[in-house]
Short mmCIF file of C-alpha atoms in Angstrom, two decimals:
data_model
loop_
_atom_site.label_atom_id
_atom_site.label_comp_id
_atom_site.label_asym_id
_atom_site.label_seq_id
_atom_site.Cartn_x
_atom_site.Cartn_y
_atom_site.Cartn_z
CA UNK A 796 -51.72 108.16 96.09
CA UNK A 797 -55.48 106.71 94.52
CA UNK A 798 -57.84 109.51 94.57
CA UNK A 799 -61.85 108.45 94.22
CA UNK A 800 -62.73 111.60 91.62
CA UNK A 801 -66.01 114.00 93.62
CA UNK A 802 -66.31 115.51 89.84
CA UNK A 803 -68.82 113.90 87.30
CA UNK A 804 -66.74 113.48 84.24
CA UNK A 805 -69.25 115.94 82.19
CA UNK A 806 -68.46 118.50 84.11
CA UNK A 807 -65.03 117.91 83.92
CA UNK A 808 -64.69 117.75 80.31
CA UNK A 809 -66.40 120.88 80.09
CA UNK A 810 -64.29 122.48 82.63
CA UNK A 811 -61.29 120.98 80.47
CA UNK A 812 -61.93 122.13 77.72
CA UNK A 813 -63.25 126.04 78.72
CA UNK A 814 -59.76 126.18 80.57
CA UNK A 815 -58.02 124.95 77.04
CA UNK A 816 -58.66 128.12 75.98
CA UNK A 817 -56.71 129.78 78.57
CA UNK A 818 -54.40 127.34 78.44
CA UNK A 819 -53.71 127.70 74.73
CA UNK A 820 -53.30 131.49 74.82
CA UNK A 821 -50.84 131.07 77.52
CA UNK A 822 -48.77 128.63 75.48
CA UNK A 823 -49.04 129.36 71.88
CA UNK A 824 -46.72 132.67 72.44
CA UNK A 825 -44.03 129.96 74.02
CA UNK A 826 -44.40 127.48 71.34
CA UNK A 827 -43.54 130.65 68.90
CA UNK A 828 -40.27 130.80 70.67
CA UNK A 829 -39.77 127.37 70.76
CA UNK A 830 -40.39 127.44 67.49
CA UNK A 831 -38.08 129.86 66.11
CA UNK A 832 -35.11 128.46 68.97
CA UNK A 833 -35.07 125.41 67.08
CA UNK A 834 -35.24 126.60 63.59
CA UNK A 835 -32.04 128.82 64.66
CA UNK A 836 -30.49 125.47 65.63
CA UNK A 837 -31.06 124.05 62.12
CA UNK A 838 -29.98 126.78 60.18
CA UNK A 839 -26.80 126.43 62.60
CA UNK A 840 -25.94 122.83 62.23
CA UNK A 841 -27.80 122.25 58.86
CA UNK A 842 -24.52 121.48 57.66
CA UNK A 843 -23.45 119.46 60.37
CA UNK A 844 -25.42 116.47 60.34
CA UNK A 845 -23.98 114.89 63.32
CA UNK A 846 -23.93 117.40 65.74
CA UNK A 847 -27.51 118.41 64.96
CA UNK A 848 -28.54 114.52 65.41
CA UNK A 849 -26.22 115.07 68.83
CA UNK A 850 -28.34 117.54 69.79
CA UNK A 851 -31.64 116.83 68.63
CA UNK A 852 -31.39 113.33 70.81
CA UNK A 853 -29.85 115.13 74.25
CA UNK A 854 -32.21 117.97 74.10
CA UNK A 855 -35.32 116.71 72.85
CA UNK A 856 -37.17 114.67 76.21
CA UNK A 857 -35.72 118.24 78.27
CA UNK A 858 -37.82 120.38 75.78
CA UNK A 859 -41.03 118.14 75.23
CA UNK A 860 -41.08 118.37 79.33
CA UNK A 861 -40.75 122.02 79.46
CA UNK A 862 -42.97 122.63 76.68
CA UNK A 863 -45.36 120.38 79.10
CA UNK A 864 -45.00 121.71 82.07
CA UNK A 865 -45.14 125.64 80.68
CA UNK A 866 -49.05 124.50 79.36
CA UNK A 867 -49.22 122.48 82.88
CA UNK A 868 -48.42 125.89 84.63
CA UNK A 869 -50.63 127.96 82.36
CA UNK A 870 -53.88 125.77 83.20
CA UNK A 871 -52.57 125.70 87.14
CA UNK A 872 -52.40 129.61 86.88
CA UNK A 873 -55.59 130.09 86.16
CA UNK A 874 -56.94 128.28 88.47
CA UNK A 875 -54.97 129.78 91.05
CA UNK A 876 -53.28 127.04 92.50
CA UNK A 877 -49.55 128.23 91.83
CA UNK A 878 -47.78 131.49 91.50
CA UNK A 879 -45.33 133.12 88.75
CA UNK A 880 -42.64 130.63 87.99
CA UNK A 881 -39.13 130.56 89.28
CA UNK A 882 -36.62 130.39 86.63
CA UNK A 883 -34.04 128.47 89.33
CA UNK A 884 -36.87 126.45 90.37
CA UNK A 885 -37.75 125.47 86.69
CA UNK A 886 -34.26 123.55 86.35
CA UNK A 887 -34.98 121.27 88.99
CA UNK A 888 -38.73 120.62 88.28
CA UNK A 889 -37.15 119.42 84.70
CA UNK A 890 -34.59 117.14 85.81
CA UNK A 891 -37.31 115.41 88.27
CA UNK A 892 -39.67 114.59 86.15
CA UNK A 893 -36.92 113.71 83.29
CA UNK A 894 -35.31 111.13 85.87
CA UNK A 895 -38.25 109.72 87.02
CA UNK A 896 -42.10 110.49 86.05
CA UNK A 897 -41.27 110.73 81.80
CA UNK A 898 -39.21 107.17 82.13
CA UNK A 899 -42.49 105.96 83.90
CA UNK A 900 -45.33 107.38 81.13
CA UNK A 901 -42.25 105.83 78.64
CA UNK A 902 -42.56 102.63 79.93
CA UNK A 903 -46.30 101.91 80.27
CA UNK A 904 -46.26 103.34 76.66
CA UNK A 905 -43.76 101.13 75.20
CA UNK A 906 -45.74 98.21 76.55
CA UNK A 907 -49.11 98.87 75.68
CA UNK A 908 -47.28 100.09 71.65
CA UNK A 909 -45.14 96.89 70.99
CA UNK A 910 -48.20 94.54 72.27
CA UNK A 911 -50.38 95.91 70.10
CA UNK A 912 -47.96 96.16 67.37
CA UNK A 913 -46.71 92.78 67.46
CA UNK A 914 -50.68 91.40 67.97
CA UNK A 915 -51.60 93.60 64.47
CA UNK A 916 -49.10 92.04 62.95
CA UNK A 917 -49.45 88.60 63.38
CA UNK A 918 -53.09 89.39 62.94
CA UNK A 919 -52.06 90.65 59.56
CA UNK A 920 -49.53 87.85 58.95
CA UNK A 921 -52.72 85.43 59.47
CA UNK A 922 -55.03 87.43 57.19
CA UNK A 923 -52.67 87.71 54.51
CA UNK A 924 -52.36 83.85 54.64
CA UNK A 925 -55.63 83.62 54.32
CA UNK A 926 -56.54 85.86 51.55
CA UNK A 927 -53.65 83.63 49.32
CA UNK A 928 -55.74 80.83 50.25
CA UNK A 929 -58.94 82.51 49.09
CA UNK A 930 -57.47 84.15 45.48
CA UNK A 931 -56.51 80.05 45.15
CA UNK A 932 -60.08 79.11 45.48
CA UNK A 933 -61.39 82.36 43.43
CA UNK A 934 -63.07 83.35 46.72
CA UNK A 935 -63.22 87.35 47.81
CA UNK A 936 -61.03 88.96 49.99
CA UNK A 937 -62.17 90.60 53.07
CA UNK A 938 -59.09 90.90 55.29
CA UNK A 939 -56.60 93.46 55.90
CA UNK A 940 -53.06 93.19 54.55
CA UNK A 941 -49.61 94.73 55.30
CA UNK A 942 -46.06 93.50 54.30
CA UNK A 943 -44.56 95.68 57.07
CA UNK A 944 -43.71 92.08 58.89
CA UNK A 945 -41.86 91.04 55.63
CA UNK A 946 -40.26 94.28 54.97
CA UNK A 947 -38.77 94.55 58.59
CA UNK A 948 -37.46 91.10 58.19
CA UNK A 949 -35.64 92.00 54.80
CA UNK A 950 -34.12 94.69 56.49
CA UNK A 951 -32.55 93.25 59.53
CA UNK A 952 -31.47 90.34 57.69
CA UNK A 953 -29.59 92.75 55.13
CA UNK A 954 -25.98 93.35 55.30
CA UNK A 955 -26.98 97.54 55.08
CA UNK A 956 -29.29 97.39 58.19
CA UNK A 957 -28.12 100.41 59.63
CA UNK A 958 -28.68 102.48 56.54
CA UNK A 959 -31.14 105.36 57.14
CA UNK A 960 -33.14 105.28 53.83
CA UNK A 961 -34.12 101.38 54.60
CA UNK A 962 -35.15 102.38 57.99
CA UNK A 963 -37.35 105.33 56.67
CA UNK A 964 -38.74 102.95 54.12
CA UNK A 965 -39.07 100.99 56.77
CA UNK A 966 -41.03 103.51 58.90
CA UNK A 967 -42.92 103.90 55.93
CA UNK A 968 -44.60 100.91 55.43
CA UNK A 969 -45.79 101.18 59.28
CA UNK A 970 -49.70 100.71 59.42
CA UNK A 971 -51.23 103.74 60.51
CA UNK A 972 -53.53 101.87 62.26
CA UNK A 973 -51.45 100.29 64.38
CA UNK A 974 -50.28 103.78 65.74
CA UNK A 975 -53.51 103.86 67.61
CA UNK A 976 -52.05 100.78 70.39
CA UNK A 977 -49.24 103.46 70.78
CA UNK A 978 -51.64 106.42 71.78
CA UNK A 979 -53.57 104.58 73.77
CA UNK A 980 -50.40 103.49 75.89
CA UNK A 981 -49.69 107.04 76.28
CA UNK A 982 -53.48 108.05 76.81
CA UNK A 983 -53.20 105.57 80.09
CA UNK A 984 -49.65 107.10 81.18
CA UNK A 985 -51.09 110.34 81.19
CA UNK A 986 -54.16 109.22 83.62
CA UNK A 987 -51.75 107.69 85.40
CA UNK A 988 -49.20 110.10 85.70
CA UNK A 989 -50.67 113.54 84.50
CA UNK A 990 -51.52 114.70 87.94
CA UNK A 991 -47.94 114.03 89.21
CA UNK A 992 -46.26 115.52 86.55
CA UNK A 993 -48.55 118.59 87.39
CA UNK A 994 -47.55 118.58 91.29
CA UNK A 995 -43.94 118.25 90.01
CA UNK A 996 -45.17 121.26 87.57
CA UNK A 997 -46.29 123.31 90.75
CA UNK A 998 -42.51 123.10 92.47
CA UNK A 999 -41.39 125.38 89.90
CA UNK A 1000 -41.83 128.63 92.39
CA UNK A 1001 -39.93 130.62 94.53
CA UNK A 1002 -41.55 128.47 97.85
CA UNK A 1003 -42.74 124.98 96.50
CA UNK A 1004 -45.58 123.02 97.48
CA UNK A 1005 -43.81 119.59 99.56
CA UNK A 1006 -44.59 117.50 96.97
CA UNK A 1007 -42.75 113.89 96.61
CA UNK A 1008 -41.88 112.23 93.19
CA UNK A 1009 -44.97 110.61 93.03
CA UNK A 1010 -47.77 112.52 94.48
CA UNK A 1011 -50.80 112.59 92.92
CA UNK A 1012 -49.69 109.15 91.14
CA UNK A 1013 -53.36 107.58 89.33
CA UNK A 1014 -55.32 111.03 90.80
CA UNK A 1015 -58.30 111.44 88.71
CA UNK A 1016 -57.41 108.54 86.52
CA UNK A 1017 -60.80 108.11 85.31
CA UNK A 1018 -61.75 111.65 84.66
CA UNK A 1019 -58.24 111.43 82.68
CA UNK A 1020 -58.80 108.46 80.78
CA UNK A 1021 -61.87 109.62 79.27
CA UNK A 1022 -60.76 112.75 78.75
CA UNK A 1023 -57.84 111.66 76.63
CA UNK A 1024 -59.71 108.87 75.09
CA UNK A 1025 -62.08 111.10 73.55
CA UNK A 1026 -59.97 113.88 72.12
CA UNK A 1027 -56.79 111.46 70.86
CA UNK A 1028 -58.34 107.49 70.36
CA UNK A 1029 -61.68 109.12 68.47
CA UNK A 1030 -60.67 111.49 66.48
CA UNK A 1031 -57.58 108.68 65.62
CA UNK A 1032 -60.57 105.99 65.23
CA UNK A 1033 -62.16 108.86 62.86
CA UNK A 1034 -59.00 109.76 60.90
CA UNK A 1035 -58.33 106.22 60.51
CA UNK A 1036 -61.59 105.47 59.01
CA UNK A 1037 -61.28 108.55 56.29
CA UNK A 1038 -58.06 107.47 54.96
CA UNK A 1039 -58.16 103.79 55.49
CA UNK A 1040 -57.91 100.97 57.32
CA UNK A 1041 -54.83 99.05 55.29
CA UNK A 1042 -53.20 103.28 54.76
CA UNK A 1043 -49.25 103.47 56.04
CA UNK A 1044 -47.39 106.10 57.41
CA UNK A 1045 -46.21 106.87 53.44
CA UNK A 1046 -49.36 107.69 53.23
CA UNK A 1047 -49.81 110.46 55.86
CA UNK A 1048 -47.72 112.27 53.12
CA UNK A 1049 -49.99 112.85 50.36
CA UNK A 1050 -52.88 113.93 52.42
CA UNK A 1051 -54.35 117.64 51.06
CA UNK A 1052 -53.01 120.40 52.56
CA UNK A 1053 -55.49 121.66 54.66
CA UNK A 1054 -56.54 118.30 56.10
CA UNK A 1055 -52.69 118.27 57.27
CA UNK A 1056 -52.76 122.14 58.66
CA UNK A 1057 -56.35 121.22 59.63
CA UNK A 1058 -55.07 117.90 61.66
CA UNK A 1059 -51.90 119.92 63.79
CA UNK A 1060 -53.91 122.92 64.59
CA UNK A 1061 -56.52 120.21 66.41
CA UNK A 1062 -53.60 118.42 67.53
CA UNK A 1063 -51.96 121.48 69.14
CA UNK A 1064 -55.71 122.00 71.03
CA UNK A 1065 -55.72 118.84 72.04
CA UNK A 1066 -52.63 119.01 74.02
CA UNK A 1067 -53.65 122.46 76.10
CA UNK A 1068 -56.75 120.43 76.39
CA UNK A 1069 -55.06 117.71 77.84
CA UNK A 1070 -52.48 120.19 80.00
CA UNK A 1071 -56.02 122.03 81.51
CA UNK A 1072 -57.14 118.14 82.39
CA UNK A 1073 -54.20 117.75 84.22
CA UNK A 1074 -53.88 121.14 86.21
CA UNK A 1075 -58.00 120.64 86.92
CA UNK A 1076 -56.68 117.28 88.23
CA UNK A 1077 -54.20 118.30 90.21
CA UNK A 1078 -56.42 121.42 91.36
CA UNK A 1079 -59.10 118.44 92.97
CA UNK A 1080 -56.46 116.43 94.64
CA UNK A 1081 -55.30 119.50 96.24
CA UNK A 1082 -58.72 120.22 97.33
CA UNK A 1083 -59.29 116.58 98.64
CA UNK A 1084 -55.91 116.45 100.05
CA UNK A 1085 -56.80 119.35 102.30
CA UNK A 1086 -60.01 117.86 102.98
CA UNK A 1087 -58.68 114.66 104.33
CA UNK A 1088 -55.75 116.59 106.13
CA UNK A 1089 -58.62 118.77 107.78
CA UNK A 1090 -60.52 115.46 108.63
CA UNK A 1091 -58.08 114.23 110.57
CA UNK A 1092 -56.77 116.64 112.73
CA UNK A 1093 -60.51 117.43 113.76
CA UNK A 1094 -60.43 113.70 114.71
CA UNK A 1095 -57.31 114.25 116.66
CA UNK A 1096 -58.66 116.77 118.00
CA UNK A 1097 -61.93 115.14 119.23
CA UNK A 1098 -60.24 112.51 120.27
CA UNK A 1099 -58.49 114.24 122.55
CA UNK A 1100 -59.27 114.15 126.39
CA UNK A 1101 -59.54 117.53 128.63
CA UNK A 1102 -56.65 117.22 131.22
CA UNK A 1103 -57.23 116.82 134.98
CA UNK A 1104 -55.92 119.98 137.20
CA UNK A 1105 -55.00 117.61 140.02
CA UNK A 1106 -54.21 120.84 141.69
CA UNK A 1107 -57.01 122.27 141.91
CA UNK A 1108 -58.58 118.65 142.56
CA UNK A 1109 -56.87 118.40 145.69
CA UNK A 1110 -57.25 121.89 146.85
CA UNK A 1111 -60.86 121.48 146.54
CA UNK A 1112 -61.32 118.41 148.88
CA UNK A 1113 -59.17 120.20 151.74
CA UNK A 1114 -61.38 122.48 151.54
CA UNK A 1115 -64.11 120.15 152.42
#
């Protein structure tokens, strides 16, 4: 269902930022509780790496979806477009999102992430060849290089390619600038399915609204996309410019403690702002759908012709 937004982005942005404060107050205690639960699981299974890995693999996506639902519902409750959460319905909502909405978001994110990563690595490889030629000709080198592609080839061709240490080393050499493609894909996926996920989150009540699985898909797309670009991509570009465009993921471990925790704090608030945007977009789509429904009913009522009372007409003629 495509919805043409009636709200200017500036108003949408400001309302989302203001609503994010309420979402943060609602969501941060939930995040702390989940954090302690994760720490408790790690303490129990710290000597059982296989069991710990299985728990992480099986629970990571449902836990992330559950946290997202709580964040979005915080915004929707502040907007008074939903009621208190019903725990029995909450499990069904998590299953519905994990089964359909989340895979769609992963598909969009992976498509953009892989395409930008492959393109970026090919450009870096061509830049490396150009740099070698420039060095041989005693000319200045002005391109961005990365040996990630060569190291990836070495790891895949080695006999111990499944060694966890090789995988960690390979991930550490991944250029930070290429993460931007994955973030862009995530922004597009959020804009495409943000209202749909919010609609499913609204079903976590005692008497849920009648929203089908893709209700609200692509609604408020432009507002959600620009919101996510401003909150995610713009800070990412600024950060890459600050640490260097040739930085790798391993270089992030050398960041100052203040910078690291500042980035972590901003990321947490950005999630609250995105959840607030999804809740606001759901509220606007809900009102728009209701207006369209009322307009259709009014049109049907206006088109209805008055019925003719044949008995009264016949009696009036008999009197004449």
